[in-house]
Coordinates of C-alpha atoms in Angstrom, one line a residue:
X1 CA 52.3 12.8 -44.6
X2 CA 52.6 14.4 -41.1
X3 CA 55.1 12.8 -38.6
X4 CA 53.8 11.4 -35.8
X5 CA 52.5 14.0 -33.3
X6 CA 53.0 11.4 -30.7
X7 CA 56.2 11.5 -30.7
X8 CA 57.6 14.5 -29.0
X9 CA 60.9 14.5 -30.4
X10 CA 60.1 14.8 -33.8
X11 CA 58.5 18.1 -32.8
X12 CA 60.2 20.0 -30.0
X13 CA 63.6 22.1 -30.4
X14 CA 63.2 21.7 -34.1
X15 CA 64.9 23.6 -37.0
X16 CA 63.1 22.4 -40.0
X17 CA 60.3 24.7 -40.8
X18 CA 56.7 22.8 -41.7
X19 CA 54.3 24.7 -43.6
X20 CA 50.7 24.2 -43.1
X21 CA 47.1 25.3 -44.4
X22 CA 47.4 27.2 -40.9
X23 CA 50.4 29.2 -42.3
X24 CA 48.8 30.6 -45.9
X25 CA 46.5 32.6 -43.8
X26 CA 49.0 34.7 -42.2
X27 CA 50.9 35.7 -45.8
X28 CA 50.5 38.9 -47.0
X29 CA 48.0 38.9 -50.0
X30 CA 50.2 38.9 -53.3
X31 CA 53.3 37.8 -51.7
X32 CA 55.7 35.6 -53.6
X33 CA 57.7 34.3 -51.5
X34 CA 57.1 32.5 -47.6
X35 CA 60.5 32.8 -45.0
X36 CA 58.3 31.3 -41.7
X37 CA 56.4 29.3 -40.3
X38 CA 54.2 28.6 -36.9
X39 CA 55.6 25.0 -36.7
X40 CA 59.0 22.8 -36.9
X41 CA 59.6 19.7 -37.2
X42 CA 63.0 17.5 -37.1
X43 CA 64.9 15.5 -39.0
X44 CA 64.3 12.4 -37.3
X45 CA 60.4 13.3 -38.0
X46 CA 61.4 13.7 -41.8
X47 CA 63.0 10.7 -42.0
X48 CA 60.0 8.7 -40.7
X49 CA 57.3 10.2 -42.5
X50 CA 57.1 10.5 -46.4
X51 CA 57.4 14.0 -45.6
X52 CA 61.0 15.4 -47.4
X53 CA 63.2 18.6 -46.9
X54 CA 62.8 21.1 -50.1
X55 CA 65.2 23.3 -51.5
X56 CA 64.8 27.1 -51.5
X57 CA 63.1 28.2 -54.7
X58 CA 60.6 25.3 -54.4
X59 CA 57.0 26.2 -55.4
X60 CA 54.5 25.4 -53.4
X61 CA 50.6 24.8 -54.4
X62 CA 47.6 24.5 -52.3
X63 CA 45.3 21.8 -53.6
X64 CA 43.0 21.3 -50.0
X65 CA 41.1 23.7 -48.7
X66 CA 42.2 27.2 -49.9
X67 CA 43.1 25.8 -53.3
X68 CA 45.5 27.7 -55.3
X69 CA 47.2 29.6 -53.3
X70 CA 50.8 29.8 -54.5
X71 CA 54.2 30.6 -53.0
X72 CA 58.0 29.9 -53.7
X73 CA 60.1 28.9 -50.7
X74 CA 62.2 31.5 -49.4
X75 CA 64.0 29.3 -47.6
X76 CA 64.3 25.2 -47.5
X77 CA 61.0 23.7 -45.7
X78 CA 58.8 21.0 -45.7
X79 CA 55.0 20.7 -45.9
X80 CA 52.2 19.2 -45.2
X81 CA 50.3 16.2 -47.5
X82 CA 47.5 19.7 -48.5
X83 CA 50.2 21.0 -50.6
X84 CA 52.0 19.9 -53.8
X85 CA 55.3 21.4 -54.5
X86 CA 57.5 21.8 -57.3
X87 CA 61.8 22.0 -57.2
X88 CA 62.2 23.9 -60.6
X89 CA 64.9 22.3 -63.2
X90 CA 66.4 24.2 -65.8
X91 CA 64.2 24.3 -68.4
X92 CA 61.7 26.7 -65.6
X93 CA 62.0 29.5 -63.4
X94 CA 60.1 29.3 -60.2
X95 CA 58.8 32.7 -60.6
X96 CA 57.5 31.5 -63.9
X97 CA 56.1 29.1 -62.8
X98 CA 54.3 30.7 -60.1
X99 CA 53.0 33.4 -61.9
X100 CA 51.2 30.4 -64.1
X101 CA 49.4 28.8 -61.2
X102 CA 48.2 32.4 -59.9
X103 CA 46.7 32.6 -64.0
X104 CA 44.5 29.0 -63.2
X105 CA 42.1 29.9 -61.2
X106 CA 39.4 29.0 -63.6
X107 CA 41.1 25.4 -64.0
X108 CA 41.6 25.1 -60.2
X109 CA 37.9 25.5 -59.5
X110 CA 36.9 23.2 -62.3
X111 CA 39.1 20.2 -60.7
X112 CA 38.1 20.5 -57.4
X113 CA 35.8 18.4 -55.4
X114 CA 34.1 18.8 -52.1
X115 CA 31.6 21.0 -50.3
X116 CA 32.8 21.7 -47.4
X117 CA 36.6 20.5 -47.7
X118 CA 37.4 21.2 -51.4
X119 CA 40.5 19.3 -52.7
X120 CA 42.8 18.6 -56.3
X121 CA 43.2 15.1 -56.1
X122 CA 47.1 14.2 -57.0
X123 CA 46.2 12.5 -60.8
X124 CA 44.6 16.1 -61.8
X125 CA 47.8 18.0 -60.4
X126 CA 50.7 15.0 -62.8
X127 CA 48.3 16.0 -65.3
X128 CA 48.8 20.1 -65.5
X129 CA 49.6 21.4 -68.6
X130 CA 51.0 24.7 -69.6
X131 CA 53.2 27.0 -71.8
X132 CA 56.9 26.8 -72.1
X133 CA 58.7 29.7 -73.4
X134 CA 62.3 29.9 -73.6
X135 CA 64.2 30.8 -70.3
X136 CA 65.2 34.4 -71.3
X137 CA 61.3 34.9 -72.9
X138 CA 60.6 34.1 -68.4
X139 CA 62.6 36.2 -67.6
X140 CA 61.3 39.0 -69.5
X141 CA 57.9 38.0 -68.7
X142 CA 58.7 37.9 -65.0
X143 CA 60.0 41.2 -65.0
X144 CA 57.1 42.4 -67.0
X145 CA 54.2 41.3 -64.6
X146 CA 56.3 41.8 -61.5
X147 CA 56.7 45.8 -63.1
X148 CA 52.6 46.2 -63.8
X149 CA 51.6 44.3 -60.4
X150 CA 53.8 46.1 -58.3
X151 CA 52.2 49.4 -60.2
X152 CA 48.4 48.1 -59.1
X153 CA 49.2 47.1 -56.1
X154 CA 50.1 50.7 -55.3
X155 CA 46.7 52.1 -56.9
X156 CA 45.2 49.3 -54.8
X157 CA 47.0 50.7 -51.9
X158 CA 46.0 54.5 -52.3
X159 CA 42.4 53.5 -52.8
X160 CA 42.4 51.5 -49.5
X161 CA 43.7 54.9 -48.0
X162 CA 41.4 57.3 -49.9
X163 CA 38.7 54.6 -48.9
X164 CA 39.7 54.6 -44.8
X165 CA 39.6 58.3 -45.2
X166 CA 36.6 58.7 -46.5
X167 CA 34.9 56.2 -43.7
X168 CA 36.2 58.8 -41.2
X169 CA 34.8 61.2 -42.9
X170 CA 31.5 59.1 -43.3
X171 CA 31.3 58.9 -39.5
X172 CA 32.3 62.5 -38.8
X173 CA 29.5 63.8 -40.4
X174 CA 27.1 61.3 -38.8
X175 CA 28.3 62.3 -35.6
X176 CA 28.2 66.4 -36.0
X177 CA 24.6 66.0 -37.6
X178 CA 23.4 64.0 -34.6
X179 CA 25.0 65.9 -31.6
X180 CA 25.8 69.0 -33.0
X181 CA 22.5 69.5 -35.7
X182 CA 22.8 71.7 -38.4
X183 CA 22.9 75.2 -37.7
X184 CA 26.6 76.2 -36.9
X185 CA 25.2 79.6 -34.9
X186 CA 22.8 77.7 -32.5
X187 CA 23.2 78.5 -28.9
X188 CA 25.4 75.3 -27.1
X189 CA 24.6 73.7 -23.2
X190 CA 26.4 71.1 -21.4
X191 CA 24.9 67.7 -22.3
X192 CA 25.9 66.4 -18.9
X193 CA 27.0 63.5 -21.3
X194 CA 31.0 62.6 -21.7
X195 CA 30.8 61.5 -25.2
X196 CA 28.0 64.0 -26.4
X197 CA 29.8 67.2 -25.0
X198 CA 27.8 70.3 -26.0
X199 CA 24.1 70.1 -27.9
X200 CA 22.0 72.7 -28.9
X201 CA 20.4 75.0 -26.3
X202 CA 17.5 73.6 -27.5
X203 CA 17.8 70.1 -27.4
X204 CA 16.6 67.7 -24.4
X205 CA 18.9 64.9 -23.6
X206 CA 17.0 61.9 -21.9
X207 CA 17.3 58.5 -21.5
X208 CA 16.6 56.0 -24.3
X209 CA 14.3 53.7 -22.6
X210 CA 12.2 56.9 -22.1
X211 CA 11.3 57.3 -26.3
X212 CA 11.6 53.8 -27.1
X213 CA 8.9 51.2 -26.8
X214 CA 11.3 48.6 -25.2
X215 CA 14.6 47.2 -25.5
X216 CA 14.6 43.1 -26.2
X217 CA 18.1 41.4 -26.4
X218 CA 18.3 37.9 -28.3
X219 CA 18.3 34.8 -26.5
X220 CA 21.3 33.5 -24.2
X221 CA 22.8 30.2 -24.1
X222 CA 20.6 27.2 -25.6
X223 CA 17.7 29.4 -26.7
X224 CA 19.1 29.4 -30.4
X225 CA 21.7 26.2 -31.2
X226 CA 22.4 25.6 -35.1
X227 CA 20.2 22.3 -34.5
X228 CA 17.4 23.5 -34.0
X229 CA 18.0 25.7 -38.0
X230 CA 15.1 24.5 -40.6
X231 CA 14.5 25.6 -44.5
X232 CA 11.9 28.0 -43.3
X233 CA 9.4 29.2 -40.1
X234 CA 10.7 32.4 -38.0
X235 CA 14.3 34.2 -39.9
X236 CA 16.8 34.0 -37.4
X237 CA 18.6 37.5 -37.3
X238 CA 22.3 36.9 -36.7
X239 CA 25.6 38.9 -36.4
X240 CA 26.5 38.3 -40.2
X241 CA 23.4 40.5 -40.9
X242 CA 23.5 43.1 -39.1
X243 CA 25.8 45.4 -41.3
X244 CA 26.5 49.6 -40.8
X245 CA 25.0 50.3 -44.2
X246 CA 22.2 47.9 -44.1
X247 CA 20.4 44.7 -43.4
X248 CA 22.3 42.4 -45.4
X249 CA 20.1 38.8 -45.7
X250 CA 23.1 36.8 -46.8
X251 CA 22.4 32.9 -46.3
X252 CA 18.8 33.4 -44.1
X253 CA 18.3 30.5 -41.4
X254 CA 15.3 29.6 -39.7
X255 CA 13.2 28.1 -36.7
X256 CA 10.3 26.2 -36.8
X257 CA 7.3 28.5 -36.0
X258 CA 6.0 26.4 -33.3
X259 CA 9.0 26.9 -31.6
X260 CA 9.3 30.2 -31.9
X261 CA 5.6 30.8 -30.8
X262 CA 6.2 28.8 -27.9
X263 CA 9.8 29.6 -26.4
X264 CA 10.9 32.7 -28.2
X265 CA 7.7 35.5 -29.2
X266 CA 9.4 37.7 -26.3
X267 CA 12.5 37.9 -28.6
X268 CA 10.6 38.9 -31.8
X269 CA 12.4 41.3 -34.2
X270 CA 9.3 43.4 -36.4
X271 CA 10.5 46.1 -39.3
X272 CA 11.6 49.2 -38.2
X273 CA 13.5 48.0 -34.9
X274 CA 16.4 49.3 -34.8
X275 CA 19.3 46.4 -34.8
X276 CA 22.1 46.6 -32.7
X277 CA 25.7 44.0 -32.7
X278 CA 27.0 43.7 -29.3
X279 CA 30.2 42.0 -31.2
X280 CA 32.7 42.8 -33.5
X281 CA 35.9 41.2 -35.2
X282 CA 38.3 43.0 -37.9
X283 CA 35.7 43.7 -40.9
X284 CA 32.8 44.7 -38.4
X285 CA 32.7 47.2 -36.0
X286 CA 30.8 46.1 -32.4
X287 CA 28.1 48.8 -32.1
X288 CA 27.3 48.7 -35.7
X289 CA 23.5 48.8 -36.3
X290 CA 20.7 49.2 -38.8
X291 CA 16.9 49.0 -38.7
X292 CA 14.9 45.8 -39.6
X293 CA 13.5 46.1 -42.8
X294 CA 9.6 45.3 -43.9
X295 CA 8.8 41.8 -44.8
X296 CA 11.2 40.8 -42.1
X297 CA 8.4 38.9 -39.7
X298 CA 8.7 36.1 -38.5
X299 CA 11.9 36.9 -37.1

């Protein structure tokens, strides 16, 4: 278990790296092996905790919250209680071994428990069983998968580029065809606008609130709090919906319709508004919008 965080020294000017559920998220999808870690921890803390020093080449398991994920020790470490770990004898090479708990996935989701903090309880883990080939048949299998994964993982890569490519392109055209229109031999005019530029001779640029009915943000501060969430009533229209190719529903959460009626009708999302996301993070874009779909009142 975890040394005692109350004691300072166990935890400051440390060279003992401690890995934690904290660490797995920063690894690299697909990599075998882990060299650092956001925390250390001393000796001293070591020796008074049931926590122990492991060799490089140790393999290392999830079995709390992201279970499964798998590594081999670059270097020697220690971990938390969330993770069980394996020093390899003879019989076993750690990249063997570790290309076996990256094929349980099926059996890792059958022995877990939990909703919201899913976990491999320790009599499950003493009880794994799997194949044992000879030493020189791991080897060759090693090399094999190593050889065809490093091969995907380069198709993966030059799809992830082909796809960021065409997203450019995606938004290029969405751009010309809505400040530049279609003919190529129109007459241009100053917009007046920095970001439009030029427009078609043609074309009157205004301000929104001039064509729009009205613009209606969502509530601030303790309009909408998860407690006040029911089964059904008024749809709550939230961040994780609001997606660049659509309305995504997802997981739909609700208000009571009496307190919507009462504290929130000025806020009221009907089809065909158009949806905008004032934030963003990493996999959505802030600005990103769509228009509310029929069937989506109450909301």
């Amino acid at each position: 278990h975890t040394p005692s965080r109350s004691r300072p020294d166990y935890w400051e000017n440390c060279d003992v790296p401690w890995f934690t559920l904290a660490d797995v998220w920063q690894i690299r999808e697909g990599a075998d092996y882990v060299f650092q870690t956001k925390e250390s921890v001393s000796e001293v803390g070591l020796a008074n905790s049931s926590a122990r020093l492991l060799p490089a080449g140790t393999v290392i398991l999830s079995r709390t919250a992201s279970v499964g994920f798998s590594a081999i020790m670059g270097l020697a470490m220690a971990t938390t209680q969330d993770f069980a770990n394996w020093v390899c004898g003879s019989r076993v090479l750690p990249k063997y071994l570790l290309h076996t708990f990256r094929a349980m996935g099926m059996e890792f989701e059958r022995l877990k428990f939990g909703s919201t903090h899913n976990t491999i309880y320790m009599p499950d883990i003493a009880a794994f069983r799997f194949a044992l080939p000879s030493i020189e048949e791991q080897s060759a299998i090693v090399t094999f998968v190593d050889r065809e994964v490093a091969k995907i993982d380069a198709l993966v890569a030059e799809q992830q580029s082909l796809i960021a490519l065409l997203k450019e392109k995606r938004q290029a055209l969405i751009s010309h065809a809505v400040t530049k229109g279609l003919d190529p031999d129109v007459p241009m005019k100053d917009s007046g606008v920095a970001w439009l530029g030029e427009v078609p001779a043609q074309w009157v640029v205004l301000a929104l609130s001039r064509i729009a009915t009205e613009r209606c943000d969502g509530p601030f501060g303790s309009g909408i709090k998860s407690e006040h969430y029911t089964d059904s009533g008024a749809l709550v229209v939230r961040l994780q919906n609001i997606r660049s190719n659509g309305f995504h529903v997802g997981e739909p959460v609700f208000l009571e319709l009496e307190y919507f009626e009462q504290e929130l009708k000025r806020h009221e999302v009907v089809p065909g508004d158009v949806l905008i996301a004032g934030l963003g993070d990493e996999n959505n874009v802030v600005g990103r919008a769509c228009v509310a779909p029929a069937g989506i009142s109450p909301a």
